[in-house]
PDB file of C-alpha atoms and ligand atoms in Angstrom:
ATOM      1  CA  MET A   1      89.680 129.734 124.759  1.00  0.00           C
ATOM      2  CA  ARG A   2      93.201 130.950 124.347  1.00  0.00           C
ATOM      3  CA  ILE A   3      94.055 128.018 122.162  1.00  0.00           C
ATOM      4  CA  SER A   4      90.909 128.744 119.772  1.00  0.00           C
ATOM      5  CA  LEU A   5      91.866 132.430 119.400  1.00  0.00           C
ATOM      6  CA  PHE A   6      95.418 131.275 118.452  1.00  0.00           C
ATOM      7  CA  PHE A   7      94.177 128.982 116.013  1.00  0.00           C
ATOM      8  CA  LEU A   8      91.974 131.716 114.531  1.00  0.00           C
ATOM      9  CA  THR A   9      94.636 134.321 114.314  1.00  0.00           C
ATOM     10  CA  PHE A  10      96.946 131.640 112.750  1.00  0.00           C
ATOM     11  CA  ILE A  11      94.254 130.917 110.045  1.00  0.00           C
ATOM     12  CA  SER A  12      93.250 134.246 109.286  1.00  0.00           C
ATOM     13  CA  ILE A  13      97.094 135.122 108.731  1.00  0.00           C
ATOM     14  CA  LEU A  14      97.447 132.294 106.536  1.00  0.00           C
ATOM     15  CA  PHE A  15      94.237 133.532 104.784  1.00  0.00           C
ATOM     16  CA  ILE A  16      95.947 136.920 104.341  1.00  0.00           C
ATOM     17  CA  GLY A  17      99.170 135.429 102.908  1.00  0.00           C
ATOM     18  CA  CYS A  18      97.596 133.472 100.429  1.00  0.00           C
ATOM     19  CA  LYS A  19      95.101 135.805  99.013  1.00  0.00           C
ATOM     20  CA  SER A  20      96.786 138.838  98.630  1.00  0.00           C
ATOM     21  CA  ASP A  21      94.616 142.092  98.403  1.00  0.00           C
ATOM     22  CA  LYS A  22      97.549 143.652  96.200  1.00  0.00           C
ATOM     23  CA  LEU A  23      98.347 143.030  92.734  1.00  0.00           C
ATOM     24  CA  THR A  24     102.111 144.119  91.783  1.00  0.00           C
ATOM     25  CA  MET A  25     103.081 144.796  88.497  1.00  0.00           C
ATOM     26  CA  ALA A  26     106.678 144.396  87.330  1.00  0.00           C
ATOM     27  CA  THR A  27     107.423 147.230  84.794  1.00  0.00           C
ATOM     28  CA  ALA A  28     110.218 149.388  83.158  1.00  0.00           C
ATOM     29  CA  ALA A  29     108.535 152.748  83.565  1.00  0.00           C
ATOM     30  CA  ASN A  30     110.900 154.215  80.836  1.00  0.00           C
ATOM     31  CA  PHE A  31     108.900 153.534  77.644  1.00  0.00           C
ATOM     32  CA  ALA A  32     106.319 156.186  76.834  1.00  0.00           C
ATOM     33  CA  PRO A  33     103.601 155.880  75.818  1.00  0.00           C
ATOM     34  CA  PHE A  34     103.351 152.336  77.517  1.00  0.00           C
ATOM     35  CA  GLU A  35     104.964 153.170  81.195  1.00  0.00           C
ATOM     36  CA  TYR A  36     106.693 156.425  82.086  1.00  0.00           C
ATOM     37  CA  VAL A  37     106.822 158.882  84.988  1.00  0.00           C
ATOM     38  CA  SER A  38     105.291 162.239  84.751  1.00  0.00           C
ATOM     39  CA  GLY A  39     104.961 164.506  87.461  1.00  0.00           C
ATOM     40  CA  GLY A  40     105.826 161.900  89.898  1.00  0.00           C
ATOM     41  CA  LYS A  41     103.191 159.972  88.723  1.00  0.00           C
ATOM     42  CA  PHE A  42     103.318 156.722  86.780  1.00  0.00           C
ATOM     43  CA  GLN A  43     101.598 156.849  83.374  1.00  0.00           C
ATOM     44  CA  GLY A  44     100.777 155.415  80.260  1.00  0.00           C
ATOM     45  CA  ILE A  45      99.020 152.582  78.258  1.00  0.00           C
ATOM     46  CA  ASP A  46      99.928 149.871  80.586  1.00  0.00           C
ATOM     47  CA  ILE A  47      99.469 151.634  83.650  1.00  0.00           C
ATOM     48  CA  ASP A  48      95.773 152.505  82.515  1.00  0.00           C
ATOM     49  CA  ILE A  49      95.107 148.991  81.806  1.00  0.00           C
ATOM     50  CA  ALA A  50      96.765 147.589  85.073  1.00  0.00           C
ATOM     51  CA  THR A  51      94.635 150.219  87.082  1.00  0.00           C
ATOM     52  CA  ILE A  52      91.467 148.429  85.493  1.00  0.00           C
ATOM     53  CA  ILE A  53      92.659 145.076  85.952  1.00  0.00           C
ATOM     54  CA  ALA A  54      93.230 145.733  89.610  1.00  0.00           C
ATOM     55  CA  ASN A  55      90.001 147.398  90.228  1.00  0.00           C
ATOM     56  CA  GLU A  56      88.112 144.324  88.753  1.00  0.00           C
ATOM     57  CA  LEU A  57      89.992 142.030  90.679  1.00  0.00           C
ATOM     58  CA  LYS A  58      89.358 144.477  93.707  1.00  0.00           C
ATOM     59  CA  LYS A  59      93.015 144.508  94.454  1.00  0.00           C
ATOM     60  CA  GLU A  60      95.098 147.657  95.347  1.00  0.00           C
ATOM     61  CA  LEU A  61      97.690 148.258  92.334  1.00  0.00           C
ATOM     62  CA  VAL A  62     101.227 147.947  93.441  1.00  0.00           C
ATOM     63  CA  ILE A  63     103.859 149.218  90.461  1.00  0.00           C
ATOM     64  CA  GLN A  64     107.418 147.952  91.022  1.00  0.00           C
ATOM     65  CA  ASP A  65     109.741 149.869  88.647  1.00  0.00           C
ATOM     66  CA  MET A  66     112.871 148.034  87.563  1.00  0.00           C
ATOM     67  CA  GLU A  67     115.228 147.846  84.649  1.00  0.00           C
ATOM     68  CA  PHE A  68     113.506 146.360  81.581  1.00  0.00           C
ATOM     69  CA  ASP A  69     115.846 143.116  81.516  1.00  0.00           C
ATOM     70  CA  SER A  70     114.432 142.204  85.072  1.00  0.00           C
ATOM     71  CA  VAL A  71     110.683 142.430  84.469  1.00  0.00           C
ATOM     72  CA  VAL A  72     110.127 138.891  82.952  1.00  0.00           C
ATOM     73  CA  GLN A  73     112.428 137.346  85.920  1.00  0.00           C
ATOM     74  CA  ALA A  74     110.292 139.320  88.766  1.00  0.00           C
ATOM     75  CA  VAL A  75     107.440 137.531  87.271  1.00  0.00           C
ATOM     76  CA  SER A  76     108.737 134.137  87.023  1.00  0.00           C
ATOM     77  CA  SER A  77     110.189 134.400  90.287  1.00  0.00           C
ATOM     78  CA  ASN A  78     106.694 135.422  91.789  1.00  0.00           C
ATOM     79  CA  ASN A  79     108.093 138.503  93.101  1.00  0.00           C
ATOM     80  CA  ALA A  80     105.263 140.286  91.144  1.00  0.00           C
ATOM     81  CA  ASP A  81     101.917 139.130  89.827  1.00  0.00           C
ATOM     82  CA  ILE A  82     102.149 140.270  86.531  1.00  0.00           C
ATOM     83  CA  GLY A  83     104.485 141.799  84.080  1.00  0.00           C
ATOM     84  CA  LEU A  84     103.316 144.805  82.106  1.00  0.00           C
ATOM     85  CA  SER A  85     106.050 146.475  80.284  1.00  0.00           C
ATOM     86  CA  GLY A  86     105.232 146.587  76.282  1.00  0.00           C
ATOM     87  CA  LEU A  87     106.291 143.326  76.667  1.00  0.00           C
ATOM     88  CA  THR A  88     106.509 141.025  73.685  1.00  0.00           C
ATOM     89  CA  VAL A  89     105.365 137.607  73.407  1.00  0.00           C
ATOM     90  CA  ASN A  90     108.209 135.362  72.580  1.00  0.00           C
ATOM     91  CA  GLU A  91     108.774 131.625  72.560  1.00  0.00           C
ATOM     92  CA  THR A  92     112.259 132.245  74.844  1.00  0.00           C
ATOM     93  CA  ARG A  93     110.129 134.176  77.251  1.00  0.00           C
ATOM     94  CA  LYS A  94     107.143 131.507  77.403  1.00  0.00           C
ATOM     95  CA  GLN A  95     109.589 129.135  78.648  1.00  0.00           C
ATOM     96  CA  VAL A  96     109.536 131.100  81.979  1.00  0.00           C
ATOM     97  CA  VAL A  97     106.193 133.182  82.149  1.00  0.00           C
ATOM     98  CA  ASP A  98     102.844 132.338  80.595  1.00  0.00           C
ATOM     99  CA  PHE A  99     101.229 135.233  78.457  1.00  0.00           C
ATOM    100  CA  SER A 100      98.018 136.964  78.407  1.00  0.00           C
ATOM    101  CA  ASP A 101      95.867 137.115  75.123  1.00  0.00           C
ATOM    102  CA  THR A 102      97.616 140.081  73.236  1.00  0.00           C
ATOM    103  CA  TYR A 103      96.357 143.720  73.360  1.00  0.00           C
ATOM    104  CA  PHE A 104      98.855 145.716  71.206  1.00  0.00           C
ATOM    105  CA  SER A 105     100.695 145.098  67.849  1.00  0.00           C
ATOM    106  CA  ALA A 106     104.159 146.357  67.779  1.00  0.00           C
ATOM    107  CA  ALA A 107     107.393 146.441  65.549  1.00  0.00           C
ATOM    108  CA  GLN A 108     110.819 147.551  65.708  1.00  0.00           C
ATOM    109  CA  MET A 109     111.555 150.587  63.884  1.00  0.00           C
ATOM    110  CA  VAL A 110     115.023 152.653  63.040  1.00  0.00           C
ATOM    111  CA  ILE A 111     115.675 156.421  64.207  1.00  0.00           C
ATOM    112  CA  ILE A 112     118.191 158.353  62.361  1.00  0.00           C
ATOM    113  CA  LYS A 113     119.533 161.770  62.558  1.00  0.00           C
ATOM    114  CA  SER A 114     117.666 163.939  60.266  1.00  0.00           C
ATOM    115  CA  ASP A 115     120.693 164.851  58.375  1.00  0.00           C
ATOM    116  CA  ASP A 116     121.642 161.378  57.952  1.00  0.00           C
ATOM    117  CA  LYS A 117     121.517 160.985  53.785  1.00  0.00           C
ATOM    118  CA  ARG A 118     122.542 157.356  54.109  1.00  0.00           C
ATOM    119  CA  PHE A 119     118.862 156.586  54.785  1.00  0.00           C
ATOM    120  CA  LYS A 120     116.824 158.653  52.300  1.00  0.00           C
ATOM    121  CA  ASN A 121     114.215 157.126  50.384  1.00  0.00           C
ATOM    122  CA  LEU A 122     114.039 153.853  51.580  1.00  0.00           C
ATOM    123  CA  LYS A 123     110.676 152.014  51.274  1.00  0.00           C
ATOM    124  CA  THR A 124     111.021 148.388  52.418  1.00  0.00           C
ATOM    125  CA  LYS A 125     112.293 146.482  55.104  1.00  0.00           C
ATOM    126  CA  ASP A 126     114.768 144.784  52.899  1.00  0.00           C
ATOM    127  CA  GLU A 127     116.090 148.138  51.632  1.00  0.00           C
ATOM    128  CA  VAL A 128     116.399 149.183  55.445  1.00  0.00           C
ATOM    129  CA  ILE A 129     118.348 146.054  56.228  1.00  0.00           C
ATOM    130  CA  LYS A 130     120.435 146.146  53.177  1.00  0.00           C
ATOM    131  CA  ALA A 131     121.510 149.909  53.883  1.00  0.00           C
ATOM    132  CA  ILE A 132     122.245 148.963  57.470  1.00  0.00           C
ATOM    133  CA  ASN A 133     124.649 145.972  56.224  1.00  0.00           C
ATOM    134  CA  GLU A 134     126.474 147.981  53.660  1.00  0.00           C
ATOM    135  CA  ILE A 135     127.595 150.693  55.999  1.00  0.00           C
ATOM    136  CA  LYS A 136     130.884 149.697  58.012  1.00  0.00           C
ATOM    137  CA  ASP A 137     131.335 150.129  61.666  1.00  0.00           C
ATOM    138  CA  LEU A 138     127.809 151.484  61.932  1.00  0.00           C
ATOM    139  CA  LYS A 139     126.944 151.826  65.480  1.00  0.00           C
ATOM    140  CA  ILE A 140     123.428 150.839  66.547  1.00  0.00           C
ATOM    141  CA  GLY A 141     121.855 151.931  69.935  1.00  0.00           C
ATOM    142  CA  VAL A 142     119.148 149.766  71.737  1.00  0.00           C
ATOM    143  CA  GLN A 143     117.469 149.040  74.889  1.00  0.00           C
ATOM    144  CA  ALA A 144     118.967 146.366  77.071  1.00  0.00           C
ATOM    145  CA  GLY A 145     117.135 143.006  77.349  1.00  0.00           C
ATOM    146  CA  THR A 146     114.477 144.190  74.260  1.00  0.00           C
ATOM    147  CA  THR A 147     113.746 142.723  71.129  1.00  0.00           C
ATOM    148  CA  GLY A 148     115.669 145.598  69.449  1.00  0.00           C
ATOM    149  CA  GLU A 149     118.753 144.075  71.100  1.00  0.00           C
ATOM    150  CA  PHE A 150     117.999 140.876  69.915  1.00  0.00           C
ATOM    151  CA  TYR A 151     117.097 141.773  66.597  1.00  0.00           C
ATOM    152  CA  SER A 152     120.128 144.087  66.327  1.00  0.00           C
ATOM    153  CA  LYS A 153     122.677 141.601  67.666  1.00  0.00           C
ATOM    154  CA  GLY A 154     121.251 138.766  66.179  1.00  0.00           C
ATOM    155  CA  ASP A 155     119.541 135.818  68.439  1.00  0.00           C
ATOM    156  CA  GLN A 156     118.679 132.093  67.386  1.00  0.00           C
ATOM    157  CA  ASN A 157     116.245 131.777  69.628  1.00  0.00           C
ATOM    158  CA  TRP A 158     114.286 134.914  68.352  1.00  0.00           C
ATOM    159  CA  GLY A 159     115.090 134.141  64.799  1.00  0.00           C
ATOM    160  CA  PHE A 160     117.052 137.045  64.514  1.00  0.00           C
ATOM    161  CA  GLU A 161     119.922 137.218  62.087  1.00  0.00           C
ATOM    162  CA  GLY A 162     121.376 140.375  63.385  1.00  0.00           C
ATOM    163  CA  PHE A 163     123.830 143.072  61.621  1.00  0.00           C
ATOM    164  CA  LYS A 164     127.161 141.586  61.600  1.00  0.00           C
ATOM    165  CA  ASN A 165     129.084 144.345  60.522  1.00  0.00           C
ATOM    166  CA  ALA A 166     127.285 146.891  62.992  1.00  0.00           C
ATOM    167  CA  LYS A 167     128.335 147.305  66.676  1.00  0.00           C
ATOM    168  CA  THR A 168     125.248 146.878  68.683  1.00  0.00           C
ATOM    169  CA  ILE A 169     125.300 149.307  72.152  1.00  0.00           C
ATOM    170  CA  SER A 170     122.973 148.522  75.021  1.00  0.00           C
ATOM    171  CA  PHE A 171     121.634 151.098  77.049  1.00  0.00           C
ATOM    172  CA  ALA A 172     119.240 151.155  80.050  1.00  0.00           C
ATOM    173  CA  ASN A 173     116.355 153.025  77.710  1.00  0.00           C
ATOM    174  CA  GLY A 174     115.599 154.498  74.483  1.00  0.00           C
ATOM    175  CA  ALA A 175     116.175 158.239  75.725  1.00  0.00           C
ATOM    176  CA  MET A 176     119.548 157.620  76.726  1.00  0.00           C
ATOM    177  CA  ALA A 177     120.139 155.823  73.394  1.00  0.00           C
ATOM    178  CA  ILE A 178     118.755 159.056  71.510  1.00  0.00           C
ATOM    179  CA  ALA A 179     120.830 161.287  73.535  1.00  0.00           C
ATOM    180  CA  ALA A 180     124.059 159.387  72.643  1.00  0.00           C
ATOM    181  CA  MET A 181     123.004 159.342  69.004  1.00  0.00           C
ATOM    182  CA  ILE A 182     122.552 163.055  69.274  1.00  0.00           C
ATOM    183  CA  ASN A 183     125.913 163.452  70.383  1.00  0.00           C
ATOM    184  CA  ASN A 184     127.165 161.397  67.427  1.00  0.00           C
ATOM    185  CA  GLN A 185     127.841 158.261  69.712  1.00  0.00           C
ATOM    186  CA  LEU A 186     125.694 156.301  67.546  1.00  0.00           C
ATOM    187  CA  ASP A 187     124.556 156.345  64.201  1.00  0.00           C
ATOM    188  CA  ILE A 188     120.741 154.692  64.664  1.00  0.00           C
ATOM    189  CA  VAL A 189     118.816 153.588  67.338  1.00  0.00           C
ATOM    190  CA  ILE A 190     116.325 150.570  66.928  1.00  0.00           C
ATOM    191  CA  ILE A 191     113.520 150.548  69.348  1.00  0.00           C
ATOM    192  CA  ASP A 192     109.763 149.683  69.486  1.00  0.00           C
ATOM    193  CA  GLU A 193     107.505 151.611  66.963  1.00  0.00           C
ATOM    194  CA  MET A 194     105.180 153.721  69.484  1.00  0.00           C
ATOM    195  CA  PRO A 195     108.141 154.686  71.873  1.00  0.00           C
ATOM    196  CA  ALA A 196     110.061 155.424  68.661  1.00  0.00           C
ATOM    197  CA  ARG A 197     107.289 158.166  67.350  1.00  0.00           C
ATOM    198  CA  VAL A 198     107.332 159.652  70.999  1.00  0.00           C
ATOM    199  CA  LEU A 199     110.999 159.779  71.131  1.00  0.00           C
ATOM    200  CA  VAL A 200     111.279 161.510  67.531  1.00  0.00           C
ATOM    201  CA  LYS A 201     108.352 163.920  68.533  1.00  0.00           C
ATOM    202  CA  THR A 202     110.191 164.996  71.645  1.00  0.00           C
ATOM    203  CA  ASN A 203     113.944 164.992  70.129  1.00  0.00           C
ATOM    204  CA  SER A 204     114.394 167.618  67.555  1.00  0.00           C
ATOM    205  CA  GLY A 205     117.159 166.736  64.735  1.00  0.00           C
ATOM    206  CA  THR A 206     115.699 163.018  64.742  1.00  0.00           C
ATOM    207  CA  SER A 207     113.502 161.315  62.174  1.00  0.00           C
ATOM    208  CA  LEU A 208     111.536 158.017  62.093  1.00  0.00           C
ATOM    209  CA  LEU A 209     112.231 155.554  59.313  1.00  0.00           C
ATOM    210  CA  ASP A 210     108.426 154.362  59.323  1.00  0.00           C
ATOM    211  CA  ILE A 211     109.346 150.960  58.185  1.00  0.00           C
ATOM    212  CA  ALA A 212     108.471 148.179  60.385  1.00  0.00           C
ATOM    213  CA  LEU A 213     111.224 145.476  60.753  1.00  0.00           C
ATOM    214  CA  THR A 214     109.261 142.901  62.918  1.00  0.00           C
ATOM    215  CA  ASP A 215     105.847 141.595  63.667  1.00  0.00           C
ATOM    216  CA  GLU A 216     105.375 141.394  67.429  1.00  0.00           C
ATOM    217  CA  GLU A 217     102.436 141.157  70.065  1.00  0.00           C
ATOM    218  CA  TYR A 218     102.355 142.843  73.556  1.00  0.00           C
ATOM    219  CA  ALA A 219     100.831 141.101  76.260  1.00  0.00           C
ATOM    220  CA  ILE A 220     100.565 140.665  80.147  1.00  0.00           C
ATOM    221  CA  ALA A 221     102.860 138.240  81.698  1.00  0.00           C
ATOM    222  CA  VAL A 222     102.130 136.182  84.577  1.00  0.00           C
ATOM    223  CA  SER A 223     104.161 133.187  86.387  1.00  0.00           C
ATOM    224  CA  LYS A 224     104.016 129.893  84.881  1.00  0.00           C
ATOM    225  CA  GLY A 225     100.954 128.157  85.775  1.00  0.00           C
ATOM    226  CA  ASN A 226      98.919 130.872  87.254  1.00  0.00           C
ATOM    227  CA  SER A 227      95.922 129.708  85.396  1.00  0.00           C
ATOM    228  CA  GLU A 228      93.285 131.360  87.737  1.00  0.00           C
ATOM    229  CA  LEU A 229      95.017 134.915  87.438  1.00  0.00           C
ATOM    230  CA  LEU A 230      95.480 134.498  83.864  1.00  0.00           C
ATOM    231  CA  ASP A 231      92.053 133.639  83.011  1.00  0.00           C
ATOM    232  CA  SER A 232      90.500 136.788  84.811  1.00  0.00           C
ATOM    233  CA  ILE A 233      93.231 138.753  83.198  1.00  0.00           C
ATOM    234  CA  ASN A 234      91.919 137.492  79.600  1.00  0.00           C
ATOM    235  CA  SER A 235      88.370 137.684  80.356  1.00  0.00           C
ATOM    236  CA  ILE A 236      89.342 141.531  81.269  1.00  0.00           C
ATOM    237  CA  LEU A 237      91.066 142.372  78.431  1.00  0.00           C
ATOM    238  CA  ASN A 238      88.554 140.883  76.149  1.00  0.00           C
ATOM    239  CA  LYS A 239      85.791 143.094  77.862  1.00  0.00           C
ATOM    240  CA  MET A 240      87.844 146.017  77.518  1.00  0.00           C
ATOM    241  CA  LYS A 241      88.512 145.332  73.778  1.00  0.00           C
ATOM    242  CA  GLN A 242      84.806 144.925  73.274  1.00  0.00           C
ATOM    243  CA  ASP A 243      83.390 147.884  74.803  1.00  0.00           C
ATOM    244  CA  GLY A 244      86.302 150.040  73.528  1.00  0.00           C
ATOM    245  CA  ARG A 245      88.176 150.806  76.848  1.00  0.00           C
ATOM    246  CA  MET A 246      91.511 149.494  75.248  1.00  0.00           C
ATOM    247  CA  GLN A 247      91.020 151.960  72.207  1.00  0.00           C
ATOM    248  CA  GLU A 248      90.342 154.947  74.480  1.00  0.00           C
ATOM    249  CA  ILE A 249      92.998 154.175  76.437  1.00  0.00           C
ATOM    250  CA  ILE A 250      95.558 153.912  73.476  1.00  0.00           C
ATOM    251  CA  ASN A 251      94.021 157.081  72.065  1.00  0.00           C
ATOM    252  CA  LYS A 252      94.482 159.013  75.391  1.00  0.00           C
ATOM    253  CA  TYR A 253      98.242 158.493  75.141  1.00  0.00           C
ATOM    254  CA  TYR A 254      98.928 158.462  71.620  1.00  0.00           C
ATOM    255  CA  SER A 255      97.611 160.448  68.616  1.00  0.00           C
ATOM    256  CA  LYS A 256      99.610 160.182  65.564  1.00  0.00           C
TER     257      LYS A 256
HETATM  258  N1  LIG B   1     108.586 144.968  73.191  1.00  0.00           N
HETATM  259  C1  LIG B   1     110.172 144.927  73.601  1.00  0.00           C
HETATM  260  C2  LIG B   1     110.246 143.702  74.303  1.00  0.00           C
HETATM  261  O1  LIG B   1     109.656 143.231  74.775  1.00  0.00           O
HETATM  262  C3  LIG B   1     110.581 146.278  74.397  1.00  0.00           C
HETATM  263  C4  LIG B   1     109.969 146.407  75.500  1.00  0.00           C
HETATM  264  C5  LIG B   1     110.424 147.517  76.633  1.00  0.00           C
HETATM  265  N2  LIG B   1     109.657 148.176  77.511  1.00  0.00           N
HETATM  266  C6  LIG B   1     109.921 148.722  78.481  1.00  0.00           C
HETATM  267  N3  LIG B   1     109.077 149.113  79.201  1.00  0.00           N
HETATM  268  N4  LIG B   1     110.977 149.349  78.666  1.00  0.00           N
HETATM  269  O2  LIG B   1     111.408 143.358  74.346  1.00  0.00           O
END
């Protein structure tokens, strides 16, 4: 009798240990409209997507807020089940995590000070790149570990040449970079389009160069080989795209 009770307890502990009732999400909640904290609560497009995924999987969503450059590693080291953080799919990241189907198209964009005459009347990506390259000692602010940083500094794996004449300075988040630009410590900020639009709206004296510099897709990261979770996520994402819930979430957080 004693032995079998012990045995049962042992088995149930094992079972609970394997099939967790929680879905842990690694994110950097400093990236409105995708993830941010407002009124003491996590909000944003990615938070709503994760909430639906967790519901469908009948799990409790647990959000782990961290620096952006730790998100991929949290997933690859199995410290989080999913990475959902406006995360751009990229070959370098694919070496350490698997990505779901994509759910949003994005691009890097430039934020300038509204009174900066040097970037007026630019129409194309090439004109923007040329303008940046022609200015000596330009200071560019980016968010650490993001596409924007690789794009500005240059990175072979990402296929970005970088701005050789400029100095790229990394910040923990876009808001800090914008604050530094307003303080004249930076000339421009390079960041993802939607966050750029939010930042420009909320910081007077800043303007967006509405020209896409890159072509990116956001997706959800899971640990390598976790095809069971990946398949479930893909079918939930697919359903959300079909029945309009995805668009509804995006509209809820962003209207141009
Ligand atoms: N899309 C860019 C990247 O993957 C930036 C994402 C930043 N996300 C965030 N939550 N701060 O590198």
